[in-house]
PDB file of C-alpha atoms and ligand atoms in Angstrom:
ATOM      1  CA  MET A 137     183.911 -41.897 -73.359  1.00 84.00           C
ATOM      2  CA  ASN A 138     182.289 -38.670 -72.289  1.00 92.00           C
ATOM      3  CA  CYS A 139     180.669 -38.699 -68.823  1.00 95.00           C
ATOM      4  CA  ILE A 140     177.398 -36.760 -68.813  1.00 95.00           C
ATOM      5  CA  ASN A 141     176.238 -37.313 -65.239  1.00 97.00           C
ATOM      6  CA  GLU A 142     177.688 -38.808 -62.082  1.00 98.00           C
ATOM      7  CA  MET A 143     176.744 -39.491 -58.476  1.00 98.00           C
ATOM      8  CA  ARG A 144     178.566 -40.745 -55.415  1.00 98.00           C
ATOM      9  CA  LEU A 145     177.201 -42.468 -52.372  1.00 98.00           C
ATOM     10  CA  ILE A 146     178.972 -43.354 -49.140  1.00 98.00           C
ATOM     11  CA  MET A 147     177.169 -45.596 -46.684  1.00 98.00           C
ATOM     12  CA  ASP A 148     177.828 -47.857 -43.713  1.00 98.00           C
ATOM     13  CA  SER A 149     178.313 -51.553 -44.400  1.00 98.00           C
ATOM     14  CA  LYS A 150     175.023 -52.520 -42.777  1.00 96.00           C
ATOM     15  CA  SER A 151     172.759 -55.048 -44.453  1.00 94.00           C
ATOM     16  CA  VAL A 152     169.798 -52.618 -44.297  1.00 96.00           C
ATOM     17  CA  ASN A 153     171.724 -50.396 -46.714  1.00 97.00           C
ATOM     18  CA  GLU A 154     171.856 -53.073 -49.405  1.00 96.00           C
ATOM     19  CA  GLY A 155     168.237 -52.399 -50.364  1.00 96.00           C
ATOM     20  CA  PHE A 156     168.839 -48.667 -50.248  1.00 97.00           C
ATOM     21  CA  SER A 157     171.805 -48.880 -52.601  1.00 97.00           C
ATOM     22  CA  ARG A 158     169.788 -50.760 -55.261  1.00 96.00           C
ATOM     23  CA  VAL A 159     166.997 -48.208 -55.119  1.00 97.00           C
ATOM     24  CA  ALA A 160     169.395 -45.240 -55.142  1.00 98.00           C
ATOM     25  CA  VAL A 161     171.281 -46.569 -58.174  1.00 98.00           C
ATOM     26  CA  SER A 162     168.106 -47.415 -60.086  1.00 97.00           C
ATOM     27  CA  ALA A 163     166.624 -43.968 -59.373  1.00 97.00           C
ATOM     28  CA  PHE A 164     169.781 -42.293 -60.670  1.00 98.00           C
ATOM     29  CA  ILE A 165     169.941 -44.294 -63.908  1.00 97.00           C
ATOM     30  CA  ALA A 166     166.209 -43.843 -64.627  1.00 95.00           C
ATOM     31  CA  CYS A 167     167.002 -40.806 -66.823  1.00 94.00           C
ATOM     32  CA  LEU A 168     168.483 -43.184 -69.430  1.00 95.00           C
ATOM     33  CA  ASP A 169     165.044 -44.820 -69.682  1.00 95.00           C
ATOM     34  CA  PRO A 170     166.104 -48.450 -69.145  1.00 96.00           C
ATOM     35  CA  ASN A 171     163.503 -51.174 -69.633  1.00 95.00           C
ATOM     36  CA  ILE A 172     162.336 -53.318 -66.695  1.00 95.00           C
ATOM     37  CA  GLU A 173     164.719 -56.148 -67.522  1.00 96.00           C
ATOM     38  CA  GLU A 174     167.764 -53.881 -67.678  1.00 97.00           C
ATOM     39  CA  LEU A 175     166.765 -52.232 -64.429  1.00 97.00           C
ATOM     40  CA  THR A 176     166.323 -55.595 -62.692  1.00 97.00           C
ATOM     41  CA  ASP A 177     169.686 -56.835 -64.007  1.00 98.00           C
ATOM     42  CA  ILE A 178     171.502 -53.761 -62.732  1.00 98.00           C
ATOM     43  CA  LYS A 179     169.785 -53.826 -59.333  1.00 98.00           C
ATOM     44  CA  THR A 180     170.676 -57.495 -58.907  1.00 98.00           C
ATOM     45  CA  ALA A 181     174.327 -56.931 -59.848  1.00 98.00           C
ATOM     46  CA  VAL A 182     174.594 -53.962 -57.451  1.00 98.00           C
ATOM     47  CA  SER A 183     173.053 -56.066 -54.663  1.00 97.00           C
ATOM     48  CA  GLU A 184     175.621 -58.803 -55.167  1.00 98.00           C
ATOM     49  CA  ALA A 185     178.554 -56.383 -55.134  1.00 98.00           C
ATOM     50  CA  VAL A 186     177.279 -54.519 -52.057  1.00 98.00           C
ATOM     51  CA  THR A 187     176.477 -57.768 -50.217  1.00 97.00           C
ATOM     52  CA  ASN A 188     180.029 -58.951 -50.901  1.00 97.00           C
ATOM     53  CA  ALA A 189     181.469 -55.733 -49.482  1.00 98.00           C
ATOM     54  CA  ILE A 190     179.359 -56.179 -46.339  1.00 97.00           C
ATOM     55  CA  VAL A 191     179.780 -59.911 -45.692  1.00 96.00           C
ATOM     56  CA  HIS A 192     183.260 -60.572 -47.096  1.00 97.00           C
ATOM     57  CA  GLY A 193     184.988 -57.192 -47.219  1.00 98.00           C
ATOM     58  CA  TYR A 194     184.087 -56.066 -43.735  1.00 97.00           C
ATOM     59  CA  LYS A 195     183.219 -59.454 -42.149  1.00 91.00           C
ATOM     60  CA  GLU A 196     182.901 -58.795 -38.386  1.00 80.00           C
ATOM     61  CA  LYS A 197     183.870 -55.153 -38.334  1.00 90.00           C
ATOM     62  CA  GLU A 198     182.013 -52.316 -40.026  1.00 95.00           C
ATOM     63  CA  GLY A 199     183.229 -49.795 -42.574  1.00 98.00           C
ATOM     64  CA  LYS A 200     182.126 -47.561 -45.406  1.00 98.00           C
ATOM     65  CA  ILE A 201     181.012 -48.621 -48.860  1.00 98.00           C
ATOM     66  CA  TYR A 202     181.673 -46.176 -51.694  1.00 98.00           C
ATOM     67  CA  ILE A 203     179.481 -46.287 -54.773  1.00 98.00           C
ATOM     68  CA  THR A 204     180.065 -44.185 -57.880  1.00 98.00           C
ATOM     69  CA  VAL A 205     177.618 -44.254 -60.776  1.00 98.00           C
ATOM     70  CA  SER A 206     178.700 -42.623 -64.049  1.00 98.00           C
ATOM     71  CA  LEU A 207     176.515 -42.207 -67.100  1.00 97.00           C
ATOM     72  CA  PHE A 208     178.169 -41.829 -70.486  1.00 96.00           C
ATOM     73  CA  GLU A 209     176.971 -40.233 -73.713  1.00 92.00           C
ATOM     74  CA  ASN A 210     176.606 -43.589 -75.463  1.00 93.00           C
ATOM     75  CA  ASN A 211     174.112 -44.849 -72.809  1.00 95.00           C
ATOM     76  CA  ILE A 212     176.764 -46.829 -70.962  1.00 97.00           C
ATOM     77  CA  ILE A 213     176.415 -47.027 -67.201  1.00 98.00           C
ATOM     78  CA  ARG A 214     179.460 -47.622 -65.025  1.00 98.00           C
ATOM     79  CA  ILE A 215     178.977 -48.522 -61.379  1.00 98.00           C
ATOM     80  CA  LYS A 216     181.900 -48.818 -58.990  1.00 98.00           C
ATOM     81  CA  VAL A 217     181.426 -50.469 -55.609  1.00 98.00           C
ATOM     82  CA  ARG A 218     184.430 -50.063 -53.332  1.00 98.00           C
ATOM     83  CA  ASP A 219     185.229 -51.215 -49.820  1.00 98.00           C
ATOM     84  CA  LYS A 220     188.272 -50.785 -47.625  1.00 98.00           C
ATOM     85  CA  GLY A 221     187.967 -54.251 -46.147  1.00 97.00           C
ATOM     86  CA  VAL A 222     190.105 -57.384 -46.163  1.00 97.00           C
ATOM     87  CA  GLY A 223     190.621 -57.558 -49.937  1.00 97.00           C
ATOM     88  CA  ILE A 224     190.890 -60.617 -52.183  1.00 97.00           C
ATOM     89  CA  LYS A 225     194.079 -62.693 -52.508  1.00 97.00           C
ATOM     90  CA  ASP A 226     193.276 -64.521 -55.734  1.00 97.00           C
ATOM     91  CA  ILE A 227     190.737 -62.593 -57.835  1.00 98.00           C
ATOM     92  CA  GLU A 228     190.581 -65.140 -60.651  1.00 97.00           C
ATOM     93  CA  LYS A 229     189.733 -67.918 -58.201  1.00 97.00           C
ATOM     94  CA  ALA A 230     187.211 -65.739 -56.313  1.00 97.00           C
ATOM     95  CA  MET A 231     185.358 -65.103 -59.579  1.00 98.00           C
ATOM     96  CA  GLU A 232     184.967 -68.791 -60.438  1.00 97.00           C
ATOM     97  CA  PRO A 233     181.345 -69.931 -60.222  1.00 96.00           C
ATOM     98  CA  LEU A 234     180.626 -71.831 -56.977  1.00 95.00           C
ATOM     99  CA  PHE A 235     183.819 -70.620 -55.285  1.00 96.00           C
ATOM    100  CA  THR A 236     183.128 -69.208 -51.831  1.00 96.00           C
ATOM    101  CA  THR A 237     185.103 -68.658 -48.651  1.00 95.00           C
ATOM    102  CA  ALA A 238     181.885 -68.590 -46.613  1.00 91.00           C
ATOM    103  CA  GLY A 239     181.363 -72.359 -46.348  1.00 88.00           C
ATOM    104  CA  SER A 240     177.824 -73.627 -46.859  1.00 86.00           C
ATOM    105  CA  GLU A 241     176.265 -70.229 -46.019  1.00 86.00           C
ATOM    106  CA  ARG A 242     176.790 -68.844 -49.528  1.00 91.00           C
ATOM    107  CA  ALA A 243     176.407 -70.240 -53.015  1.00 93.00           C
ATOM    108  CA  GLY A 244     179.528 -68.709 -54.540  1.00 95.00           C
ATOM    109  CA  LEU A 245     177.535 -67.331 -57.462  1.00 96.00           C
ATOM    110  CA  GLY A 246     177.724 -63.581 -56.824  1.00 97.00           C
ATOM    111  CA  PHE A 247     180.374 -62.822 -59.443  1.00 98.00           C
ATOM    112  CA  ALA A 248     178.732 -65.233 -61.911  1.00 98.00           C
ATOM    113  CA  VAL A 249     175.462 -63.324 -61.495  1.00 98.00           C
ATOM    114  CA  MET A 250     177.224 -59.968 -61.979  1.00 98.00           C
ATOM    115  CA  GLU A 251     178.924 -61.284 -65.121  1.00 98.00           C
ATOM    116  CA  SER A 252     175.745 -62.643 -66.635  1.00 98.00           C
ATOM    117  CA  PHE A 253     173.699 -59.486 -65.983  1.00 98.00           C
ATOM    118  CA  MET A 254     176.302 -56.862 -66.897  1.00 98.00           C
ATOM    119  CA  ASP A 255     178.406 -56.369 -70.055  1.00 98.00           C
ATOM    120  CA  LYS A 256     181.685 -55.977 -68.147  1.00 98.00           C
ATOM    121  CA  VAL A 257     182.821 -56.857 -64.639  1.00 98.00           C
ATOM    122  CA  ARG A 258     186.274 -55.831 -63.465  1.00 98.00           C
ATOM    123  CA  VAL A 259     187.658 -56.479 -60.019  1.00 98.00           C
ATOM    124  CA  SER A 260     190.699 -54.909 -58.461  1.00 98.00           C
ATOM    125  CA  SER A 261     191.764 -55.730 -54.952  1.00 98.00           C
ATOM    126  CA  LYS A 262     194.650 -55.684 -52.526  1.00 97.00           C
ATOM    127  CA  PRO A 263     194.693 -57.868 -49.414  1.00 96.00           C
ATOM    128  CA  GLY A 264     194.463 -55.586 -46.402  1.00 95.00           C
ATOM    129  CA  SER A 265     193.312 -52.501 -48.290  1.00 96.00           C
ATOM    130  CA  GLY A 266     190.057 -53.441 -49.992  1.00 98.00           C
ATOM    131  CA  THR A 267     188.236 -54.237 -53.189  1.00 98.00           C
ATOM    132  CA  THR A 268     186.719 -52.340 -56.096  1.00 98.00           C
ATOM    133  CA  VAL A 269     184.160 -53.947 -58.384  1.00 98.00           C
ATOM    134  CA  CYS A 270     183.483 -52.079 -61.610  1.00 98.00           C
ATOM    135  CA  LEU A 271     180.269 -52.971 -63.435  1.00 98.00           C
ATOM    136  CA  GLU A 272     179.356 -51.727 -66.910  1.00 98.00           C
ATOM    137  CA  LYS A 273     176.247 -52.052 -69.027  1.00 98.00           C
ATOM    138  CA  LYS A 274     174.893 -50.358 -72.114  1.00 97.00           C
ATOM    139  CA  ILE A 275     171.241 -49.350 -71.881  1.00 96.00           C
ATOM    140  CA  TRP A 276     169.069 -49.955 -74.938  1.00 94.00           C
ATOM    141  CA  GLY A 277     165.739 -49.204 -73.274  1.00 87.00           C
ATOM    142  CA  LYS A 278     162.655 -49.779 -75.416  1.00 75.00           C
ATOM    143  CA  ARG A 279     164.833 -50.465 -78.470  1.00 70.00           C
ATOM    144  CA  LEU A 280     165.885 -53.824 -77.070  1.00 60.00           C
TER     145      LEU A 280
HETATM  146  N1  ADP B  52     184.369 -57.246 -51.456  1.00 52.18           N
HETATM  147  C1  ADP B  52     185.003 -58.395 -51.173  1.00 52.18           C
HETATM  148  N2  ADP B  52     185.982 -58.423 -50.233  1.00 52.18           N
HETATM  149  C2  ADP B  52     186.631 -59.580 -49.936  1.00 52.18           C
HETATM  150  N3  ADP B  52     186.383 -60.757 -50.529  1.00 52.18           N
HETATM  151  C3  ADP B  52     185.423 -60.798 -51.481  1.00 52.18           C
HETATM  152  C4  ADP B  52     184.695 -59.627 -51.845  1.00 52.18           C
HETATM  153  N4  ADP B  52     183.821 -59.973 -52.817  1.00 52.18           N
HETATM  154  C5  ADP B  52     184.007 -61.290 -53.043  1.00 52.18           C
HETATM  155  N5  ADP B  52     184.959 -61.798 -52.240  1.00 52.18           N
HETATM  156  C6  ADP B  52     185.454 -63.196 -52.237  1.00 52.18           C
HETATM  157  O1  ADP B  52     185.028 -63.835 -53.433  1.00 52.18           O
HETATM  158  C7  ADP B  52     184.269 -65.010 -53.123  1.00 52.18           C
HETATM  159  C8  ADP B  52     183.206 -65.236 -54.188  1.00 52.18           C
HETATM  160  O2  ADP B  52     182.218 -64.205 -54.163  1.00 52.18           O
HETATM  161  P1  ADP B  52     180.780 -64.516 -54.748  1.00 52.18           P
HETATM  162  O3  ADP B  52     180.930 -65.040 -56.142  1.00 52.18           O
HETATM  163  O4  ADP B  52     179.913 -63.329 -54.558  1.00 52.18           O
HETATM  164  O5  ADP B  52     180.245 -65.731 -53.852  1.00 52.18           O
HETATM  165  P2  ADP B  52     179.745 -65.735 -52.326  1.00 52.18           P
HETATM  166  O6  ADP B  52     179.450 -64.327 -51.916  1.00 52.18           O
HETATM  167  O7  ADP B  52     178.511 -66.577 -52.363  1.00 52.18           O
HETATM  168  O8  ADP B  52     180.840 -66.341 -51.513  1.00 52.18           O
HETATM  169  C9  ADP B  52     183.736 -64.766 -51.706  1.00 52.18           C
HETATM  170  O9  ADP B  52     183.435 -65.971 -51.033  1.00 52.18           O
HETATM  171  C10 ADP B  52     184.904 -64.013 -51.069  1.00 52.18           C
HETATM  172  O10 ADP B  52     185.914 -64.887 -50.651  1.00 52.18           O
HETATM  173 MG1   MG B  53     178.503 -62.909 -52.985  1.00 52.18          MG
END
């Protein structure tokens, strides 16, 4: 796949930045002319990934969140959300719907939401060094 445009964003893991990251990503992908539904899906998936980095990845302490958005020739968008937080021991288990390590505070549906709104969701993680969530979606725009 041939990348035609890319942007990177580094921000503090503060909850105020969650809203900023959705807006920044949606502004960058606007050149592919996504329809409202596609835009909403992508913003929601980005929110879930960024929220996870803030509340699970960095828990009590604070750190940086790294977002890379790449646009490809065939209208595919790839968004990587990376943290250098605690990491995930069992990725398969973490991705199961309703699984959460946050007790009754969280629904455990973040990964399920990402998977239903995006075409591909890949997670790589190492306990102690952090997590990368890679989200992909093809944009059809008005043709859909
Ligand atoms: N960036 C991350 N760093 C560490 N753990 C994570 C991260 N993202 C997800 N997890 C783990 O995966 C679980 C499931 O995530 P998710 O499906 O979003 O549900 P929820 O956020 O409601 O717990 C979390 O409870 C957490 O244990
Ligand atoms: Mg979550």
